[in-house]
Amino acid sequence: MHNQDIFDVTIIGGGPAGMYAAFYAGMREMKVKLIEGKDQLGGFLHTYSDKTIWDVGGLPPMKCAKLIDWLVQQAGTFEPNLVLGQSVDALTRQDDGVIGLHTLTGEVHYTRSVIVAIGRGIAEVQKLELDSAHHYERSNLHYTVQNLNYFAGKKVLISGGGNSAVDWALELADLADRVSVVHRQDAFRAMEHNVKQMKSRVKVFTPFKIDRLYGNGERINQVAISNLETGEDIDLEVDEIIISHGYSSQASNLARCGLVMEEGMIAMNQLGETNVPGIFTAGDCAIREGKVRLIAGAFNDAIVAVNSAKTYIEPTAAGMAYVSSHNELFKEKNRDLEKSDSLNGKMK
Ligand SMILES: Cc1cc2nc3c(=O)[nH]c(=O)nc-3n(C[C@H](O)[C@H](O)[C@H](O)COP(=O)(O)OP(=O)(O)OC[C@H]3O[C@@H](n4cnc5c(N)ncnc54)[C@H](O)[C@@H]3O)c2cc1C
């Protein structure tokens, strides 16, 4: 028995697929809940929020952080019920067909249909494995770069060997007072041209790792790095440290709730249906022939999954929503927008 509200559709995951599904399900006049495991919407886009995105149809190149803002705004258009910080761990079905979504925090959410849009799972940064590191996360030890200018004129140490580490080293090469890069291996996992550029412009230490942090409890001012082959230690003065060791994805138990998986992803058909009635899927967690693993692909999957969820709970409903340009749902909203600057090409 459940005495909570029952939603028409509950979307699990607040990345591009889940956010767009929340918008589109609103267009379909469904009662929508979106549950996101982290404390913010945006999904994997947060891992490259400082990068410029070019390939979303109709949008000018923009920082990914901006795209997150716009997606969040759009997802809120029809005021879905938003639950943050709850990771869905299991699904159960009741005798009346209602599906219960059980979260790791012990809550249960009830719904007539589900769209699983969990992407690459819940991404967590790989932290620097030194006990003292977390003391400095609020001062000068960073796991991401939000504002390059913050590092201007400073002595910056970057640890990592992937594209992000190399990109940040290049972007800071002329801006910072000094950039040093440490990486555990001689080979970098980044574009060859960029690695070559980086090696000619900043000081690169391989195969080195950060061994010790010296600070006053508030800020790190010196770092000992050690050579993994020879054991040689070098002390470097630092103002800021950027750790770019990648992300780990926490796999979800949802995969074990009777969903057929292929290559570690949820198998879906052309209608976004999984093998379990009432459970649909969209975005990077889903697989079918021709699946496009891009933001644009996530949007398309979201539309298909919402339409299927709509006709699942209401078999006589139309197969898709009426186009937005002629949709009465937007009449009032359009009037408000026309009074503001946001229409007629004025993007902020
Ligand atoms: C480095 C990099 C650069 C990229 N650049 C581009 C680009 O330029 N253009 C482009 O189009 N695409 C790009 N992509 C691909 C794009 O990021 C993905 O296609 C997109 O993020 C997929 O969105 P999604 O919503 O399916 O999944 P995600 O973005 O992974 O979002 C899934 C969400 O689900 C949440 N979640 C997971 N499990 C649970 C659970 N059990 N309960 C509750 N919530 C859960 C996660 O916390 C997350 O918020 C790039 C990808 C990478 C890795």
Short mmCIF file of C-alpha atoms and ligand atoms in Angstrom, two decimals:
data_model
loop_
_atom_site.label_atom_id
_atom_site.label_comp_id
_atom_site.label_asym_id
_atom_site.label_seq_id
_atom_site.Cartn_x
_atom_site.Cartn_y
_atom_site.Cartn_z
CA MET A 1 0.00 0.00 0.00
CA HIS A 2 1.18 3.52 -0.69
CA ASN A 3 -0.22 6.80 0.50
CA GLN A 4 2.10 9.00 -1.55
CA ASP A 5 1.20 10.69 -4.82
CA ILE A 6 1.42 8.42 -7.82
CA PHE A 7 3.11 10.02 -10.81
CA ASP A 8 2.37 9.29 -14.47
CA VAL A 9 6.05 9.03 -15.22
CA THR A 10 9.13 9.12 -13.04
CA ILE A 11 12.42 9.82 -14.70
CA ILE A 12 15.55 8.44 -13.04
CA GLY A 13 18.58 10.62 -13.81
CA GLY A 14 18.94 14.35 -14.31
CA GLY A 15 21.40 14.46 -17.21
CA PRO A 16 20.47 15.78 -20.67
CA ALA A 17 18.21 12.76 -21.37
CA GLY A 18 16.35 13.01 -18.05
CA MET A 19 16.04 16.81 -18.09
CA TYR A 20 14.71 16.88 -21.63
CA ALA A 21 12.35 14.00 -20.85
CA ALA A 22 10.96 16.03 -17.92
CA PHE A 23 10.25 18.94 -20.29
CA TYR A 24 8.72 16.78 -22.99
CA ALA A 25 6.59 14.80 -20.55
CA GLY A 26 5.26 18.17 -19.34
CA MET A 27 4.32 18.94 -22.95
CA ARG A 28 2.42 15.68 -22.91
CA GLU A 29 0.57 16.90 -19.80
CA MET A 30 1.90 14.08 -17.68
CA LYS A 31 2.40 14.30 -13.93
CA VAL A 32 6.17 14.10 -13.80
CA LYS A 33 8.76 13.33 -11.15
CA LEU A 34 12.50 13.44 -11.77
CA ILE A 35 14.87 11.74 -9.32
CA GLU A 36 18.58 12.58 -9.46
CA GLY A 37 21.22 10.89 -7.31
CA LYS A 38 23.41 13.94 -6.99
CA ASP A 39 22.54 17.30 -5.46
CA GLN A 40 22.36 19.02 -8.81
CA LEU A 41 21.00 18.42 -12.30
CA GLY A 42 23.32 18.27 -15.29
CA GLY A 43 24.69 14.74 -15.30
CA PHE A 44 27.96 14.07 -17.03
CA LEU A 45 28.05 17.57 -18.47
CA HIS A 46 29.45 18.76 -15.11
CA THR A 47 32.63 16.81 -15.80
CA TYR A 48 33.43 19.08 -18.75
CA SER A 49 31.50 22.21 -17.82
CA ASP A 50 34.46 24.45 -18.75
CA LYS A 51 34.58 23.07 -22.32
CA THR A 52 32.95 24.62 -25.35
CA ILE A 53 30.22 22.59 -27.04
CA TRP A 54 29.62 22.98 -30.76
CA ASP A 55 27.49 20.09 -31.88
CA VAL A 56 24.03 20.61 -30.41
CA GLY A 57 21.71 21.45 -33.30
CA GLY A 58 20.76 25.11 -33.60
CA LEU A 59 22.87 26.31 -30.68
CA PRO A 60 25.93 28.53 -31.08
CA PRO A 61 29.17 27.26 -29.53
CA MET A 62 28.90 27.73 -25.79
CA LYS A 63 30.48 26.69 -22.52
CA CYS A 64 28.90 23.48 -21.35
CA ALA A 65 28.05 25.18 -18.04
CA LYS A 66 25.73 27.49 -19.99
CA LEU A 67 24.06 24.55 -21.67
CA ILE A 68 23.47 22.99 -18.25
CA ASP A 69 21.76 26.22 -17.12
CA TRP A 70 19.49 26.25 -20.14
CA LEU A 71 18.63 22.57 -19.86
CA VAL A 72 17.77 23.03 -16.18
CA GLN A 73 15.56 26.00 -17.04
CA GLN A 74 13.82 24.08 -19.79
CA ALA A 75 13.33 21.02 -17.57
CA GLY A 76 11.49 23.26 -15.09
CA THR A 77 9.01 24.61 -17.67
CA PHE A 78 6.13 22.46 -16.48
CA GLU A 79 7.26 22.34 -12.85
CA PRO A 80 8.01 18.65 -12.47
CA ASN A 81 8.43 17.27 -8.98
CA LEU A 82 12.18 17.32 -8.50
CA VAL A 83 13.97 15.02 -6.07
CA LEU A 84 17.71 15.57 -5.69
CA GLY A 85 20.27 13.55 -3.74
CA GLN A 86 18.40 10.25 -3.96
CA SER A 87 19.84 7.36 -5.87
CA VAL A 88 17.28 4.85 -7.11
CA ASP A 89 18.44 1.36 -6.29
CA ALA A 90 15.52 -0.97 -6.93
CA LEU A 91 12.15 -1.21 -8.65
CA THR A 92 9.19 -3.23 -7.47
CA ARG A 93 5.77 -3.67 -8.98
CA GLN A 94 2.56 -3.79 -6.95
CA ASP A 95 -0.55 -5.78 -7.71
CA ASP A 96 -2.26 -2.69 -9.15
CA GLY A 97 0.60 -2.24 -11.65
CA VAL A 98 2.05 0.79 -9.85
CA ILE A 99 5.83 0.74 -9.77
CA GLY A 100 7.74 1.54 -6.56
CA LEU A 101 11.15 3.15 -6.91
CA HIS A 102 13.33 2.48 -3.87
CA THR A 103 16.18 4.86 -3.17
CA LEU A 104 19.35 4.35 -1.16
CA THR A 105 18.06 6.88 1.38
CA GLY A 106 15.11 4.58 2.14
CA GLU A 107 12.36 6.51 0.33
CA VAL A 108 9.93 4.86 -2.06
CA HIS A 109 8.42 6.81 -4.97
CA TYR A 110 5.33 5.55 -6.78
CA THR A 111 4.70 5.85 -10.49
CA ARG A 112 2.76 4.37 -13.39
CA SER A 113 5.75 4.38 -15.73
CA VAL A 114 9.48 4.91 -15.50
CA ILE A 115 12.13 6.33 -17.79
CA VAL A 116 15.59 5.15 -16.81
CA ALA A 117 18.06 7.84 -17.91
CA ILE A 118 21.01 7.07 -15.67
CA GLY A 119 23.71 7.65 -18.28
CA ARG A 120 27.12 6.57 -17.10
CA GLY A 121 25.89 6.12 -13.54
CA ILE A 122 26.72 8.55 -10.80
CA ALA A 123 30.06 10.08 -11.72
CA GLU A 124 32.49 10.87 -8.89
CA VAL A 125 35.86 12.54 -9.32
CA GLN A 126 38.88 10.37 -8.57
CA LYS A 127 40.38 12.13 -5.61
CA LEU A 128 44.04 12.53 -4.75
CA GLU A 129 44.84 9.53 -2.56
CA LEU A 130 46.59 11.37 0.26
CA ASP A 131 44.99 11.66 3.70
CA SER A 132 45.68 15.37 4.00
CA ALA A 133 44.23 16.24 0.56
CA HIS A 134 40.62 16.82 1.63
CA HIS A 135 41.70 19.61 4.05
CA TYR A 136 42.65 21.73 1.09
CA GLU A 137 39.67 21.15 -1.21
CA ARG A 138 38.15 24.43 -0.10
CA SER A 139 41.33 26.41 -0.74
CA ASN A 140 43.98 25.56 -3.31
CA LEU A 141 43.43 21.92 -4.27
CA HIS A 142 41.01 21.74 -7.19
CA TYR A 143 39.31 18.91 -9.04
CA THR A 144 37.91 21.12 -11.77
CA VAL A 145 38.62 24.49 -13.32
CA GLN A 146 35.69 26.89 -13.41
CA ASN A 147 37.53 30.11 -14.14
CA LEU A 148 40.93 30.08 -15.82
CA ASN A 149 41.67 33.69 -14.79
CA TYR A 150 41.73 32.61 -11.15
CA PHE A 151 45.09 30.95 -11.89
CA ALA A 152 46.64 34.02 -13.56
CA GLY A 153 50.17 34.81 -12.32
CA LYS A 154 50.25 31.74 -10.03
CA LYS A 155 52.46 28.68 -9.72
CA VAL A 156 50.18 25.83 -10.77
CA LEU A 157 50.79 22.11 -10.46
CA ILE A 158 48.57 19.80 -12.52
CA SER A 159 48.43 16.06 -11.82
CA GLY A 160 47.01 13.79 -14.53
CA GLY A 161 47.60 12.35 -17.97
CA GLY A 162 44.32 12.66 -19.88
CA ASN A 163 42.85 15.24 -22.22
CA SER A 164 41.63 17.48 -19.39
CA ALA A 165 45.05 17.68 -17.70
CA VAL A 166 46.74 18.45 -21.00
CA ASP A 167 44.10 21.01 -22.05
CA TRP A 168 44.34 22.87 -18.74
CA ALA A 169 48.15 22.89 -18.93
CA LEU A 170 47.95 24.45 -22.39
CA GLU A 171 45.29 26.98 -21.44
CA LEU A 172 47.26 28.06 -18.38
CA ALA A 173 50.70 27.99 -20.02
CA ASP A 174 50.71 31.72 -20.83
CA LEU A 175 48.36 32.85 -18.10
CA ALA A 176 50.01 31.34 -15.01
CA ASP A 177 53.41 32.27 -13.64
CA ARG A 178 54.53 28.64 -13.94
CA VAL A 179 52.77 25.41 -14.87
CA SER A 180 54.15 21.97 -13.97
CA VAL A 181 52.49 18.69 -14.91
CA VAL A 182 53.08 15.39 -13.10
CA HIS A 183 51.89 12.08 -14.50
CA ARG A 184 52.52 8.54 -13.31
CA GLN A 185 53.33 7.28 -16.78
CA ASP A 186 55.53 8.55 -19.59
CA ALA A 187 52.68 8.27 -22.11
CA PHE A 188 49.73 10.70 -21.95
CA ARG A 189 46.19 9.64 -22.91
CA ALA A 190 45.51 12.78 -24.89
CA MET A 191 45.71 14.12 -28.44
CA GLU A 192 49.30 13.78 -29.68
CA HIS A 193 49.49 17.30 -31.04
CA ASN A 194 48.40 18.75 -27.69
CA VAL A 195 50.85 16.58 -25.74
CA LYS A 196 53.67 17.81 -27.99
CA GLN A 197 52.61 21.41 -27.48
CA MET A 198 52.34 20.92 -23.72
CA LYS A 199 55.82 19.41 -23.48
CA SER A 200 57.29 22.39 -25.30
CA ARG A 201 55.48 24.97 -23.16
CA VAL A 202 55.35 23.70 -19.57
CA LYS A 203 57.56 21.62 -17.27
CA VAL A 204 56.47 17.97 -17.42
CA PHE A 205 57.52 15.37 -14.80
CA THR A 206 57.04 11.66 -15.71
CA PRO A 207 56.80 9.06 -14.29
CA PHE A 208 56.09 11.07 -11.15
CA LYS A 209 53.32 11.21 -8.58
CA ILE A 210 52.41 13.63 -5.85
CA ASP A 211 53.86 12.17 -2.67
CA ARG A 212 53.34 14.77 0.07
CA LEU A 213 51.55 18.06 0.56
CA TYR A 214 53.10 20.70 2.79
CA GLY A 215 50.78 23.38 4.08
CA ASN A 216 49.58 25.25 7.10
CA GLY A 217 46.23 23.43 7.31
CA GLU A 218 44.60 26.14 5.21
CA ARG A 219 46.67 26.23 2.03
CA ILE A 220 49.27 24.00 0.44
CA ASN A 221 52.45 25.89 -0.32
CA GLN A 222 54.80 23.08 -1.31
CA VAL A 223 54.44 19.63 -2.84
CA ALA A 224 56.88 16.73 -2.88
CA ILE A 225 56.71 14.69 -6.05
CA SER A 226 58.51 11.38 -6.41
CA ASN A 227 59.80 9.49 -9.40
CA LEU A 228 58.11 6.08 -9.55
CA GLU A 229 61.15 4.43 -11.14
CA THR A 230 64.11 5.98 -9.34
CA GLY A 231 62.50 7.14 -6.09
CA GLU A 232 63.96 10.62 -6.64
CA ASP A 233 62.06 13.32 -4.70
CA ILE A 234 61.58 16.88 -5.92
CA ASP A 235 59.99 19.71 -3.91
CA LEU A 236 57.91 22.22 -5.84
CA GLU A 237 56.55 25.51 -4.56
CA VAL A 238 52.89 25.84 -5.50
CA ASP A 239 50.05 28.34 -5.29
CA GLU A 240 47.36 26.09 -6.77
CA ILE A 241 47.05 22.36 -7.50
CA ILE A 242 44.71 20.86 -10.06
CA ILE A 243 44.00 17.13 -9.80
CA SER A 244 42.74 15.64 -13.03
CA HIS A 245 42.64 11.90 -12.39
CA GLY A 246 39.33 11.29 -14.16
CA TYR A 247 36.02 10.00 -12.91
CA SER A 248 34.69 6.75 -11.59
CA SER A 249 31.13 5.75 -12.31
CA GLN A 250 29.13 3.99 -9.69
CA ALA A 251 27.19 1.27 -11.48
CA SER A 252 23.53 1.10 -10.58
CA ASN A 253 21.72 -1.87 -9.15
CA LEU A 254 18.84 -0.98 -11.44
CA ALA A 255 20.48 -3.18 -14.02
CA ARG A 256 19.65 -6.11 -11.75
CA CYS A 257 15.93 -5.37 -11.65
CA GLY A 258 15.08 -7.73 -14.48
CA LEU A 259 16.18 -5.40 -17.27
CA VAL A 260 17.91 -7.07 -20.19
CA MET A 261 21.41 -5.64 -20.60
CA GLU A 262 23.71 -5.58 -23.62
CA GLU A 263 27.34 -4.54 -23.35
CA GLY A 264 26.60 -3.17 -19.87
CA MET A 265 23.74 -0.98 -21.13
CA ILE A 266 19.96 -1.33 -20.99
CA ALA A 267 18.59 -2.90 -24.14
CA MET A 268 15.80 -0.89 -25.74
CA ASN A 269 13.83 -1.13 -28.97
CA GLN A 270 13.03 1.68 -31.44
CA LEU A 271 10.26 2.86 -29.07
CA GLY A 272 12.57 3.21 -26.06
CA GLU A 273 10.88 0.20 -24.46
CA THR A 274 12.88 -2.15 -22.27
CA ASN A 275 11.92 -5.80 -21.80
CA VAL A 276 9.88 -4.78 -18.70
CA PRO A 277 6.43 -3.29 -19.43
CA GLY A 278 6.15 0.31 -18.24
CA ILE A 279 9.89 0.81 -18.01
CA PHE A 280 11.47 2.86 -20.75
CA THR A 281 14.98 4.13 -21.19
CA ALA A 282 16.86 7.01 -22.82
CA GLY A 283 20.33 8.47 -23.20
CA ASP A 284 23.76 6.99 -22.67
CA CYS A 285 22.58 4.13 -20.45
CA ALA A 286 20.52 2.69 -23.30
CA ILE A 287 21.57 0.63 -26.31
CA ARG A 288 20.00 -0.28 -29.62
CA GLU A 289 21.23 -0.37 -33.18
CA GLY A 290 22.05 3.13 -34.39
CA LYS A 291 21.98 4.71 -30.90
CA VAL A 292 23.63 8.15 -30.96
CA ARG A 293 25.71 8.67 -27.81
CA LEU A 294 25.55 12.47 -27.88
CA ILE A 295 23.42 15.15 -26.23
CA ALA A 296 21.32 15.36 -29.40
CA GLY A 297 20.84 11.58 -29.28
CA ALA A 298 19.77 11.83 -25.63
CA PHE A 299 17.09 14.40 -26.59
CA ASN A 300 15.73 12.15 -29.32
CA ASP A 301 15.64 9.13 -27.02
CA ALA A 302 13.85 11.22 -24.40
CA ILE A 303 11.05 12.16 -26.80
CA VAL A 304 10.60 8.58 -27.94
CA ALA A 305 10.59 7.24 -24.35
CA VAL A 306 8.09 9.86 -23.14
CA ASN A 307 5.73 9.16 -26.03
CA SER A 308 5.90 5.45 -25.28
CA ALA A 309 5.30 6.07 -21.55
CA LYS A 310 2.31 8.28 -22.42
CA THR A 311 0.65 5.64 -24.60
CA TYR A 312 1.52 2.95 -22.04
CA ILE A 313 -0.51 4.68 -19.33
CA GLU A 314 -3.12 6.09 -21.75
CA PRO A 315 -3.40 3.76 -24.77
CA THR A 316 -5.69 6.11 -26.72
CA ALA A 317 -3.31 9.09 -26.46
CA ALA A 318 -1.63 10.44 -29.60
CA GLY A 319 1.72 8.94 -30.51
CA MET A 320 3.52 12.25 -30.03
CA ALA A 321 2.94 15.74 -28.68
CA TYR A 322 1.55 18.50 -30.84
CA VAL A 323 4.45 20.61 -32.21
CA SER A 324 5.52 23.37 -29.80
CA SER A 325 5.14 26.20 -32.35
CA HIS A 326 1.38 25.59 -32.57
CA ASN A 327 0.80 24.11 -29.17
CA GLU A 328 -1.82 25.86 -27.04
CA LEU A 329 0.11 24.86 -23.92
CA PHE A 330 2.65 27.55 -24.71
CA LYS A 331 0.23 30.37 -25.53
CA GLU A 332 0.54 32.20 -22.20
CA LYS A 333 4.24 31.40 -21.85
CA ASN A 334 4.89 32.78 -25.35
CA ARG A 335 3.12 36.02 -24.48
CA ASP A 336 5.38 36.47 -21.46
CA LEU A 337 8.47 35.70 -23.50
CA GLU A 338 7.50 38.14 -26.25
CA LYS A 339 7.56 40.91 -23.67
CA SER A 340 11.13 39.99 -22.72
CA ASP A 341 14.38 39.99 -24.72
CA SER A 342 14.76 36.27 -24.89
CA LEU A 343 12.91 35.78 -28.18
CA ASN A 344 13.96 37.00 -31.64
CA GLY A 345 17.49 35.67 -31.43
CA LYS A 346 18.61 37.58 -28.34
CA MET A 347 20.37 34.84 -26.39
CA LYS A 348 22.13 35.75 -23.22
C1 LIG B 1 34.54 14.13 -22.03
C2 LIG B 1 33.21 14.10 -22.76
C3 LIG B 1 32.91 15.10 -23.65
C4 LIG B 1 31.69 15.09 -24.35
N1 LIG B 1 31.42 16.09 -25.25
C5 LIG B 1 30.23 16.08 -25.90
C6 LIG B 1 29.93 17.08 -26.87
O1 LIG B 1 30.75 17.97 -27.14
N2 LIG B 1 28.72 17.03 -27.49
C7 LIG B 1 27.79 16.05 -27.24
O2 LIG B 1 26.72 16.08 -27.82
N3 LIG B 1 28.05 15.09 -26.32
C8 LIG B 1 29.24 15.07 -25.66
N4 LIG B 1 29.50 14.07 -24.76
C9 LIG B 1 28.48 13.02 -24.51
C10 LIG B 1 27.38 13.53 -23.57
O3 LIG B 1 27.97 14.08 -22.39
C11 LIG B 1 26.46 12.38 -23.21
O4 LIG B 1 25.93 11.83 -24.40
C12 LIG B 1 25.32 12.87 -22.30
O5 LIG B 1 25.80 13.37 -21.09
C13 LIG B 1 24.34 11.70 -22.02
O6 LIG B 1 23.33 12.21 -21.17
P1 LIG B 1 22.50 11.23 -20.21
O7 LIG B 1 21.44 12.07 -19.62
O8 LIG B 1 22.14 10.00 -20.93
O9 LIG B 1 23.54 10.75 -19.10
P2 LIG B 1 24.41 11.54 -18.01
O10 LIG B 1 24.83 12.85 -18.52
O11 LIG B 1 25.46 10.55 -17.61
O12 LIG B 1 23.39 11.77 -16.80
C14 LIG B 1 22.90 10.68 -16.05
C15 LIG B 1 22.39 11.20 -14.72
O13 LIG B 1 21.78 10.15 -14.00
C16 LIG B 1 22.15 10.24 -12.61
N5 LIG B 1 22.03 8.90 -12.06
C17 LIG B 1 22.77 7.81 -12.37
N6 LIG B 1 22.34 6.74 -11.67
C18 LIG B 1 21.29 7.16 -10.91
C19 LIG B 1 20.45 6.51 -9.99
N7 LIG B 1 20.54 5.21 -9.73
N8 LIG B 1 19.49 7.25 -9.36
C20 LIG B 1 19.36 8.61 -9.62
N9 LIG B 1 20.15 9.25 -10.50
C21 LIG B 1 21.10 8.53 -11.15
C22 LIG B 1 23.60 10.74 -12.69
O14 LIG B 1 23.99 11.32 -11.44
C23 LIG B 1 23.49 11.75 -13.81
O15 LIG B 1 23.12 13.03 -13.35
C24 LIG B 1 30.74 14.04 -24.11
C25 LIG B 1 31.04 13.04 -23.18
C26 LIG B 1 32.27 13.06 -22.52
C27 LIG B 1 32.58 11.93 -21.57
#
